[in-house]
Coordinates of C-alpha atoms (C1' of nucleotides) in Angstrom, one line a residue:
Chain A
X16 CA 0.0 0.0 0.0
X17 CA 2.8 2.5 0.8
X18 CA 4.1 4.4 -2.1
X19 CA 7.5 5.2 -0.6
X20 CA 10.2 2.9 0.6
X21 CA 13.8 1.8 0.1
X22 CA 13.1 -0.5 -2.8
X23 CA 16.3 0.6 -4.4
X24 CA 18.5 -1.0 -1.8
X25 CA 16.4 -4.1 -1.9
X26 CA 17.0 -4.7 -5.5
X27 CA 20.5 -3.3 -5.5
X28 CA 23.0 -5.9 -6.7
X29 CA 26.0 -3.8 -5.6
X30 CA 28.0 -3.9 -2.4
X31 CA 25.4 -1.9 -0.5
X32 CA 24.6 -2.9 3.1
X33 CA 21.5 -4.9 2.2
X34 CA 23.2 -6.5 -0.7
X35 CA 26.0 -7.7 1.5
X36 CA 23.5 -9.0 4.0
X37 CA 21.6 -10.8 1.4
X38 CA 24.7 -12.4 0.1
X39 CA 25.7 -13.5 3.6
X40 CA 22.2 -14.9 4.0
X41 CA 22.5 -16.8 0.8
X42 CA 25.9 -18.1 1.9
X43 CA 24.4 -19.2 5.2
X44 CA 21.6 -20.9 3.3
X45 CA 24.0 -22.9 1.2
X46 CA 26.2 -23.8 4.1
X47 CA 23.1 -25.2 5.9
X48 CA 22.2 -27.2 2.8
X49 CA 25.7 -28.6 2.4
X50 CA 25.9 -29.5 6.1
X51 CA 22.5 -31.2 5.9
X52 CA 23.4 -33.1 2.8
X53 CA 26.5 -34.4 4.4
X54 CA 25.0 -35.4 7.8
X55 CA 21.7 -36.7 6.4
X56 CA 23.6 -39.2 4.3
X57 CA 25.0 -40.7 7.5
X58 CA 21.9 -40.4 9.6
X59 CA 18.6 -38.9 8.5
X60 CA 17.6 -38.3 12.1
X61 CA 20.7 -36.3 13.0
X62 CA 19.8 -33.4 15.4
X63 CA 19.3 -30.1 13.5
X64 CA 21.5 -28.5 16.1
X65 CA 24.4 -30.5 14.7
X66 CA 23.5 -29.4 11.2
X67 CA 23.6 -25.8 12.4
X68 CA 26.9 -26.3 14.2
X69 CA 28.6 -27.8 11.1
X70 CA 27.2 -25.0 9.0
X71 CA 28.5 -22.5 11.5
X72 CA 25.2 -20.8 12.1
X73 CA 22.9 -20.4 15.0
X74 CA 19.8 -22.5 15.5
X75 CA 17.6 -19.5 14.8
X76 CA 19.2 -19.0 11.4
X77 CA 18.5 -22.6 10.4
X78 CA 14.9 -22.2 11.4
X79 CA 14.6 -18.9 9.6
X80 CA 15.7 -20.5 6.3
X81 CA 13.9 -23.9 6.8
X82 CA 10.9 -23.7 9.1
X83 CA 10.4 -27.4 9.1
X84 CA 12.7 -30.4 8.9
X85 CA 11.0 -31.4 5.7
X86 CA 11.9 -28.1 4.0
X87 CA 15.5 -28.8 4.8
X88 CA 15.3 -32.4 3.6
X89 CA 13.9 -31.3 0.3
X90 CA 16.5 -28.6 -0.2
X91 CA 19.3 -31.0 0.7
X92 CA 18.3 -33.6 -1.9
X93 CA 16.9 -31.4 -4.6
X94 CA 20.2 -31.3 -6.5
X95 CA 20.5 -35.1 -6.3
X96 CA 17.0 -35.6 -7.6
X97 CA 17.6 -33.3 -10.5
X98 CA 20.7 -35.1 -11.5
X99 CA 18.9 -38.4 -11.4
X100 CA 16.2 -37.0 -13.7
X101 CA 18.7 -35.9 -16.2
X102 CA 20.1 -39.4 -16.4
X103 CA 16.9 -40.7 -18.1
X104 CA 17.8 -38.9 -21.3
X105 CA 21.4 -40.1 -21.3
X106 CA 20.4 -43.7 -20.7
X107 CA 17.9 -43.7 -23.5
X108 CA 20.5 -42.3 -25.9
X109 CA 22.9 -45.1 -25.0
X110 CA 20.5 -48.0 -25.6
X111 CA 18.8 -49.2 -28.8
X112 CA 16.3 -51.1 -26.7
X113 CA 14.0 -48.9 -24.7
X114 CA 13.4 -51.8 -22.4
X115 CA 17.0 -52.1 -21.6
X116 CA 17.2 -48.4 -20.9
X117 CA 14.1 -48.7 -18.6
X118 CA 15.6 -51.5 -16.6
X119 CA 19.0 -49.9 -16.4
X120 CA 17.6 -46.6 -15.2
X121 CA 15.6 -48.2 -12.4
X122 CA 18.6 -50.4 -11.4
X123 CA 20.6 -47.2 -11.2
X124 CA 17.9 -45.7 -9.1
X125 CA 18.1 -48.8 -6.9
X126 CA 21.8 -48.4 -6.4
X127 CA 21.4 -44.8 -5.7
X128 CA 18.9 -45.4 -3.0
X129 CA 21.0 -48.2 -1.6
X130 CA 24.1 -46.0 -1.2
X131 CA 22.2 -42.9 -0.1
X132 CA 20.5 -44.5 2.8
X133 CA 19.5 -41.0 4.0
X134 CA 17.8 -40.1 0.8
X135 CA 15.9 -43.4 0.7
X136 CA 14.8 -43.2 4.3
X137 CA 13.9 -39.6 4.1
X138 CA 11.8 -40.0 1.0
X139 CA 10.2 -43.1 2.5
X140 CA 9.2 -41.7 5.9
X141 CA 5.6 -40.7 6.2
X142 CA 6.6 -37.3 7.6
X143 CA 8.1 -36.2 4.3
X144 CA 5.5 -37.7 2.0
X145 CA 4.4 -34.3 0.8
X146 CA 8.0 -33.3 0.0
X147 CA 8.5 -36.5 -1.9
X148 CA 5.4 -35.9 -3.9
X149 CA 6.6 -32.4 -4.9
X150 CA 10.2 -33.5 -5.7
X151 CA 9.1 -36.5 -7.8
X152 CA 7.2 -34.3 -10.2
X153 CA 10.4 -33.7 -12.3
X154 CA 11.4 -37.3 -12.0
X155 CA 8.0 -38.4 -13.3
X156 CA 8.9 -36.5 -16.5
X157 CA 12.1 -38.6 -16.8
X158 CA 10.2 -41.8 -16.3
X159 CA 7.6 -40.7 -18.8
X160 CA 10.3 -40.5 -21.5
X161 CA 11.4 -44.1 -20.7
X162 CA 7.8 -45.3 -20.7
X163 CA 7.0 -43.6 -24.0
X164 CA 10.0 -45.1 -25.6
X165 CA 9.0 -48.6 -24.4
X166 CA 5.5 -48.0 -25.6
X167 CA 6.8 -47.1 -29.1
X168 CA 8.9 -50.2 -29.0
X169 CA 5.8 -52.3 -28.0
X170 CA 7.3 -53.7 -24.7
X171 CA 4.9 -51.6 -22.5
X172 CA 1.2 -51.3 -23.2
X173 CA -0.4 -47.9 -23.6
X174 CA -2.2 -46.3 -20.7
X175 CA 0.3 -46.7 -17.9
X176 CA 0.8 -43.6 -15.9
X177 CA 4.4 -42.8 -15.0
X178 CA 3.2 -42.1 -11.5
X179 CA 1.8 -45.5 -11.3
X180 CA 5.1 -47.0 -12.3
X181 CA 7.0 -45.0 -9.7
X182 CA 4.5 -46.3 -7.2
X183 CA 5.1 -49.9 -8.4
X184 CA 8.8 -49.4 -7.7
X185 CA 8.2 -48.6 -4.0
X186 CA 9.9 -51.8 -3.0
X187 CA 13.2 -50.2 -4.0
X188 CA 13.2 -48.3 -0.7
X189 CA 12.6 -51.5 1.2
X190 CA 15.1 -54.0 -0.2
X191 CA 18.1 -54.7 2.0
X192 CA 21.4 -53.2 1.0
X193 CA 23.0 -56.7 0.8
X194 CA 23.9 -58.9 -2.2
X195 CA 20.6 -60.7 -1.8
X196 CA 18.7 -57.5 -1.6
X197 CA 20.4 -56.3 -4.8
X198 CA 19.4 -59.5 -6.6
X199 CA 15.9 -59.2 -5.3
X200 CA 15.6 -55.6 -6.5
X201 CA 16.7 -56.7 -10.0
X202 CA 14.3 -59.6 -10.0
X203 CA 11.4 -57.4 -8.9
X204 CA 12.1 -54.7 -11.5
X205 CA 11.9 -57.4 -14.2
X206 CA 8.6 -58.7 -12.8
X207 CA 7.1 -55.2 -12.7
X208 CA 8.2 -54.6 -16.3
X209 CA 6.6 -57.8 -17.2
X210 CA 3.3 -56.7 -15.7
X211 CA 3.4 -53.6 -17.8
X212 CA 3.2 -55.5 -21.0
X213 CA -0.5 -55.7 -20.6
X214 CA -2.7 -52.6 -20.5
X215 CA -3.8 -51.4 -17.1
X216 CA -7.2 -52.5 -15.9
Chain B
X17 CA 24.0 -73.3 40.5
X18 CA 22.3 -72.9 43.9
X19 CA 20.5 -76.0 45.1
X20 CA 18.2 -74.1 47.5
X21 CA 15.7 -71.4 46.7
X22 CA 12.1 -70.5 46.6
X23 CA 11.3 -72.0 43.3
X24 CA 8.0 -73.3 44.7
X25 CA 6.6 -69.8 44.8
X26 CA 7.9 -69.0 41.4
X27 CA 5.9 -71.8 39.8
X28 CA 3.0 -71.6 42.1
X29 CA -0.2 -70.9 40.1
X30 CA -2.2 -70.3 43.3
X31 CA -3.0 -67.0 45.0
X32 CA 0.5 -66.7 46.6
X33 CA 2.3 -63.4 46.7
X34 CA 4.4 -64.0 43.6
X35 CA 1.5 -65.4 41.7
X36 CA -0.6 -62.3 42.3
X37 CA 2.3 -60.1 41.4
X38 CA 2.8 -61.9 38.2
X39 CA -0.9 -61.7 37.4
X40 CA -0.7 -57.9 38.1
X41 CA 2.3 -57.7 35.8
X42 CA 0.5 -59.5 33.0
X43 CA -2.5 -57.2 33.5
X44 CA -0.2 -54.2 33.2
X45 CA 1.4 -55.6 30.1
X46 CA -2.0 -56.0 28.5
X47 CA -3.2 -52.6 29.6
X48 CA -0.1 -51.1 27.9
X49 CA -0.7 -53.0 24.7
X50 CA -4.3 -51.9 24.6
X51 CA -3.5 -48.3 25.3
X52 CA -0.8 -48.4 22.6
X53 CA -3.1 -50.0 20.1
X54 CA -5.7 -47.3 20.7
X55 CA -3.3 -44.4 20.6
X56 CA -1.0 -45.6 17.8
X57 CA -4.1 -45.9 15.5
X58 CA -4.6 -42.2 15.9
X59 CA -1.0 -41.1 15.9
X60 CA 2.0 -43.5 15.6
X61 CA 4.3 -40.9 17.1
X62 CA 2.2 -40.4 20.3
X63 CA 4.5 -39.9 23.3
X64 CA 5.0 -43.1 25.3
X65 CA 4.2 -41.1 28.4
X66 CA 0.7 -40.8 27.2
X67 CA 0.5 -44.5 26.5
X68 CA 1.6 -45.1 30.1
X69 CA -0.9 -42.6 31.4
X70 CA -3.8 -44.2 29.5
X71 CA -2.7 -47.6 30.7
X72 CA -2.5 -46.3 34.2
X73 CA 1.1 -47.4 34.8
X74 CA 4.3 -45.5 35.5
X75 CA 6.8 -44.8 32.8
X76 CA 9.3 -47.3 34.3
X77 CA 6.7 -50.1 34.0
X78 CA 6.2 -49.4 30.3
X79 CA 10.0 -49.6 29.7
X80 CA 10.3 -52.7 31.8
X81 CA 7.9 -54.5 29.5
X82 CA 8.9 -52.9 26.3
X83 CA 12.5 -51.7 26.2
X84 CA 12.2 -50.1 22.8
X85 CA 9.3 -48.4 21.0
X86 CA 9.6 -51.0 18.3
X87 CA 8.9 -53.8 20.8
X88 CA 5.7 -52.1 21.8
X89 CA 4.7 -51.4 18.2
X90 CA 5.1 -55.1 17.4
X91 CA 3.1 -56.2 20.4
X92 CA 0.4 -53.6 19.7
X93 CA -0.2 -54.9 16.2
X94 CA 0.6 -58.6 16.5
X95 CA -3.0 -59.5 17.1
X96 CA -4.1 -57.6 14.0
X97 CA -1.4 -59.2 11.9
X98 CA -2.5 -62.7 13.0
X99 CA -6.1 -62.0 12.2
X100 CA -5.0 -60.8 8.7
X101 CA -3.1 -64.0 8.2
X102 CA -6.0 -66.1 9.1
X103 CA -8.1 -64.4 6.4
X104 CA -6.0 -66.0 3.7
X105 CA -7.6 -69.4 4.3
X106 CA -11.1 -68.0 4.5
X107 CA -10.8 -66.1 1.3
X108 CA -9.5 -69.1 -0.6
X109 CA -12.4 -71.2 0.6
X110 CA -14.9 -68.6 -0.6
X111 CA -13.5 -68.4 -4.2
X112 CA -13.4 -70.9 -6.9
X113 CA -10.7 -68.8 -8.7
X114 CA -7.5 -68.5 -6.8
X115 CA -6.7 -65.4 -8.8
X116 CA -9.8 -63.7 -7.5
X117 CA -8.9 -64.8 -3.9
X118 CA -5.4 -63.4 -4.4
X119 CA -6.7 -60.1 -5.6
X120 CA -9.4 -59.9 -2.9
X121 CA -6.9 -60.6 -0.2
X122 CA -4.5 -57.9 -1.2
X123 CA -7.4 -55.4 -1.7
X124 CA -8.5 -56.3 1.8
X125 CA -4.9 -55.7 3.0
X126 CA -5.0 -52.3 1.2
X127 CA -8.2 -51.3 2.9
X128 CA -6.8 -52.4 6.2
X129 CA -3.7 -50.3 5.8
X130 CA -5.8 -47.4 4.6
X131 CA -7.9 -47.4 7.8
X132 CA -5.2 -48.3 10.2
X133 CA -2.9 -45.4 9.3
X134 CA -0.9 -46.1 12.4
X135 CA -0.2 -49.7 11.3
X136 CA 0.7 -48.6 7.9
X137 CA 3.0 -45.8 9.0
X138 CA 4.6 -47.8 11.7
X139 CA 5.3 -50.7 9.4
X140 CA 6.7 -48.4 6.8
X141 CA 9.1 -46.4 9.0
X142 CA 12.7 -47.3 8.7
X143 CA 12.9 -47.5 12.5
X144 CA 10.7 -50.6 12.7
X145 CA 12.0 -52.3 9.7
X146 CA 13.2 -55.2 11.8
X147 CA 9.9 -55.6 13.6
X148 CA 8.1 -55.6 10.2
X149 CA 10.5 -58.3 9.0
X150 CA 9.7 -60.5 12.0
X151 CA 6.0 -59.9 12.0
X152 CA 5.6 -60.6 8.3
X153 CA 6.9 -64.1 8.7
X154 CA 3.5 -65.5 9.6
X155 CA 1.8 -63.3 6.9
X156 CA 4.2 -64.8 4.4
X157 CA 2.7 -68.2 5.2
X158 CA -0.7 -66.8 4.3
X159 CA 0.5 -65.3 1.1
X160 CA 2.2 -68.6 0.2
X161 CA -1.1 -70.4 0.3
X162 CA -2.6 -67.9 -2.1
X163 CA 0.4 -68.1 -4.4
X164 CA 0.4 -71.9 -4.4
X165 CA -3.3 -71.9 -5.3
X166 CA -2.7 -69.6 -8.2
X167 CA 0.2 -71.6 -9.4
X168 CA -1.9 -74.8 -9.4
X169 CA -4.5 -72.8 -11.3
X170 CA -1.8 -71.6 -13.8
X171 CA -2.3 -67.9 -13.3
X172 CA 1.0 -67.4 -11.5
X173 CA 4.3 -69.0 -12.8
X174 CA 6.3 -71.2 -10.6
X175 CA 9.3 -69.8 -8.7
X176 CA 7.9 -66.7 -7.2
X177 CA 8.9 -66.3 -3.5
X178 CA 6.0 -65.1 -1.3
X179 CA 8.4 -62.6 0.2
X180 CA 9.1 -61.1 -3.2
X181 CA 5.4 -60.7 -3.7
X182 CA 5.0 -58.9 -0.4
X183 CA 7.8 -56.7 -1.5
X184 CA 6.1 -56.0 -4.8
X185 CA 3.1 -54.8 -2.8
X186 CA 5.1 -52.1 -1.0
X187 CA 3.1 -49.4 -2.8
X188 CA 0.1 -50.3 -0.7
X189 CA 1.7 -48.3 2.1
X190 CA 2.1 -45.3 -0.1
X191 CA -1.2 -44.9 -1.9
X192 CA -3.2 -42.0 -0.7
X193 CA -6.3 -42.8 1.4
X194 CA -8.6 -41.1 -1.2
X195 CA -10.9 -42.5 -3.9
X196 CA -8.2 -42.0 -6.4
X197 CA -5.7 -43.7 -4.2
X198 CA -8.0 -46.7 -3.8
X199 CA -8.5 -47.0 -7.5
X200 CA -4.7 -46.7 -8.0
X201 CA -4.1 -49.5 -5.5
X202 CA -6.5 -51.8 -7.3
X203 CA -4.9 -51.0 -10.6
X204 CA -1.4 -51.7 -9.4
X205 CA -2.4 -54.9 -7.7
X206 CA -3.7 -56.1 -11.0
X207 CA -0.5 -55.0 -12.8
X208 CA 1.7 -56.9 -10.3
X209 CA -0.5 -60.0 -10.7
X210 CA 0.0 -59.7 -14.4
X211 CA 3.8 -59.6 -14.0
X212 CA 3.6 -62.8 -12.0
X213 CA 2.3 -64.8 -14.9
X214 CA 5.8 -65.2 -16.3
X215 CA 8.5 -66.9 -14.2
X216 CA 11.0 -64.7 -12.3
X217 CA 14.2 -63.9 -14.1
Chain C
dA4 C1' 9.5 -59.0 42.4
dC5 C1' 7.3 -55.4 40.6
dC6 C1' 5.8 -50.6 40.5
dT7 C1' 5.7 -45.4 40.8
dG8 C1' 7.0 -41.0 39.5
dA9 C1' 10.5 -37.5 40.2
dA10 C1' 14.9 -36.4 38.0
dC11 C1' 18.0 -36.2 34.3
dA12 C1' 19.5 -35.8 29.4
dC13 C1' 18.6 -34.3 25.0
dC14 C1' 16.5 -32.2 21.1
dG15 C1' 13.3 -28.8 18.8
dT16 C1' 11.9 -24.1 18.8
dT17 C1' 11.6 -19.3 20.2
dC18 C1' 13.0 -14.7 21.0
dA19 C1' 15.6 -10.9 23.3
dA20 C1' 19.7 -8.7 22.4
dG21 C1' 23.5 -7.8 19.2
dT22 C1' 25.6 -6.4 14.6
Chain D
dA3 C1' 17.6 -7.0 7.9
dC4 C1' 19.8 -10.8 9.5
dC5 C1' 22.2 -13.4 13.1
dT6 C1' 23.5 -15.6 17.6
dG7 C1' 22.8 -18.4 21.3
dA8 C1' 20.7 -18.7 25.8
dA9 C1' 16.2 -20.1 27.5
dC10 C1' 12.1 -22.8 27.4
dA11 C1' 9.1 -26.8 26.4
dC12 C1' 8.8 -31.5 25.7
dC13 C1' 9.7 -36.3 25.4
dG14 C1' 12.6 -40.5 26.3
dT15 C1' 14.9 -43.0 29.8
dT16 C1' 16.7 -44.1 34.3
dC17 C1' 16.7 -45.2 39.1
dA18 C1' 16.0 -44.5 44.2
dA19 C1' 12.3 -45.4 47.2
dG20 C1' 8.0 -47.7 48.1
dT21 C1' 4.7 -51.8 48.3

DNA sequence: ACCTGAACACCGTTCAAGT
DNA sequence: ACCTGAACACCGTTCAAGT
């Protein structure tokens, strides 16, 4: 409503006081994300106070940037998720068979989840369900490319929603990180693929 | 090692002091389980102090009986799990088609998980993974009956491990408790069943 | 032998004071 | 405007004292 103000400083990209403060704030934000990314990988339930300590900021600063733990979790893994999405294109280019690309991509995802325990657990926990929902949106686009290629190839029937397929792969978060678990994951991916040959009911 | 003692009282089923104490302890144990069952259904993360309060026991008593939260979770849902297992037989008796029995059983499971949010969440959380593993052992037996019947019928190929099939149904814990989620669950159960027509790789 | 419940430790979250 | 970090609230867990 006010027609006056100090908007100039707010949008000033130069070394003004606010600009420096905003840059410091951005640096803090990134430091928190980096610290969370490192610590969550080891233990998704790590106290946020430790994240703040590693990031070198006060507890209040962490809460200012990320009001809930979920917000921080999403931010911490967003980059990883984006990279994973990009992989879909690359894998498709490398294979002549779309089915092989599909299987490889999901096996890569399986390995990814296996190593990044934190990511797997965090995405799986009921508490961050909403965050997962939001962050899988771009991944769904990657899966859609794989599915479309398989459909064109005739190995997957028409009508399967990429979101359905991601759901079908839920077991990937539950298989044990052992040799047996790896084999089971591979087996189950193949079984799911098999089920996709017929159209959905 | 001692040859003397008061073993008589220990095994005495009568109204002796120790007998009464043991009965009181058993009553406490059950009260805790009942309280947990009731409160977990609403909120799986309910403070254990509230469980103790509803059960009318001190915090120490709760911890004496259930050293970890997982122990209590398992105890709280064991009865439900056993009942679910028993359903497998009943459903098979009611259907001439094993496939129909298989599908109905898993759709019942889906509904069960949907209503008992607490059970679903608790079984899904990484913290209770071990408990889930242990408690699904009897359920696997129920699933095995369904699978065997389908195999005899020819709708499921030989070689599929019941544990694999339970794993494949992991999505049941993730579908939303909405009309759309219900429809999705039904669709995905059918797709999984489809994939089981071919032998595992 | 079993139980109670106060006491302790620890983590999440807020907010007054500082820059 | 943003930050620090002490203070507060809350929950898990233990243990001395009671029956």
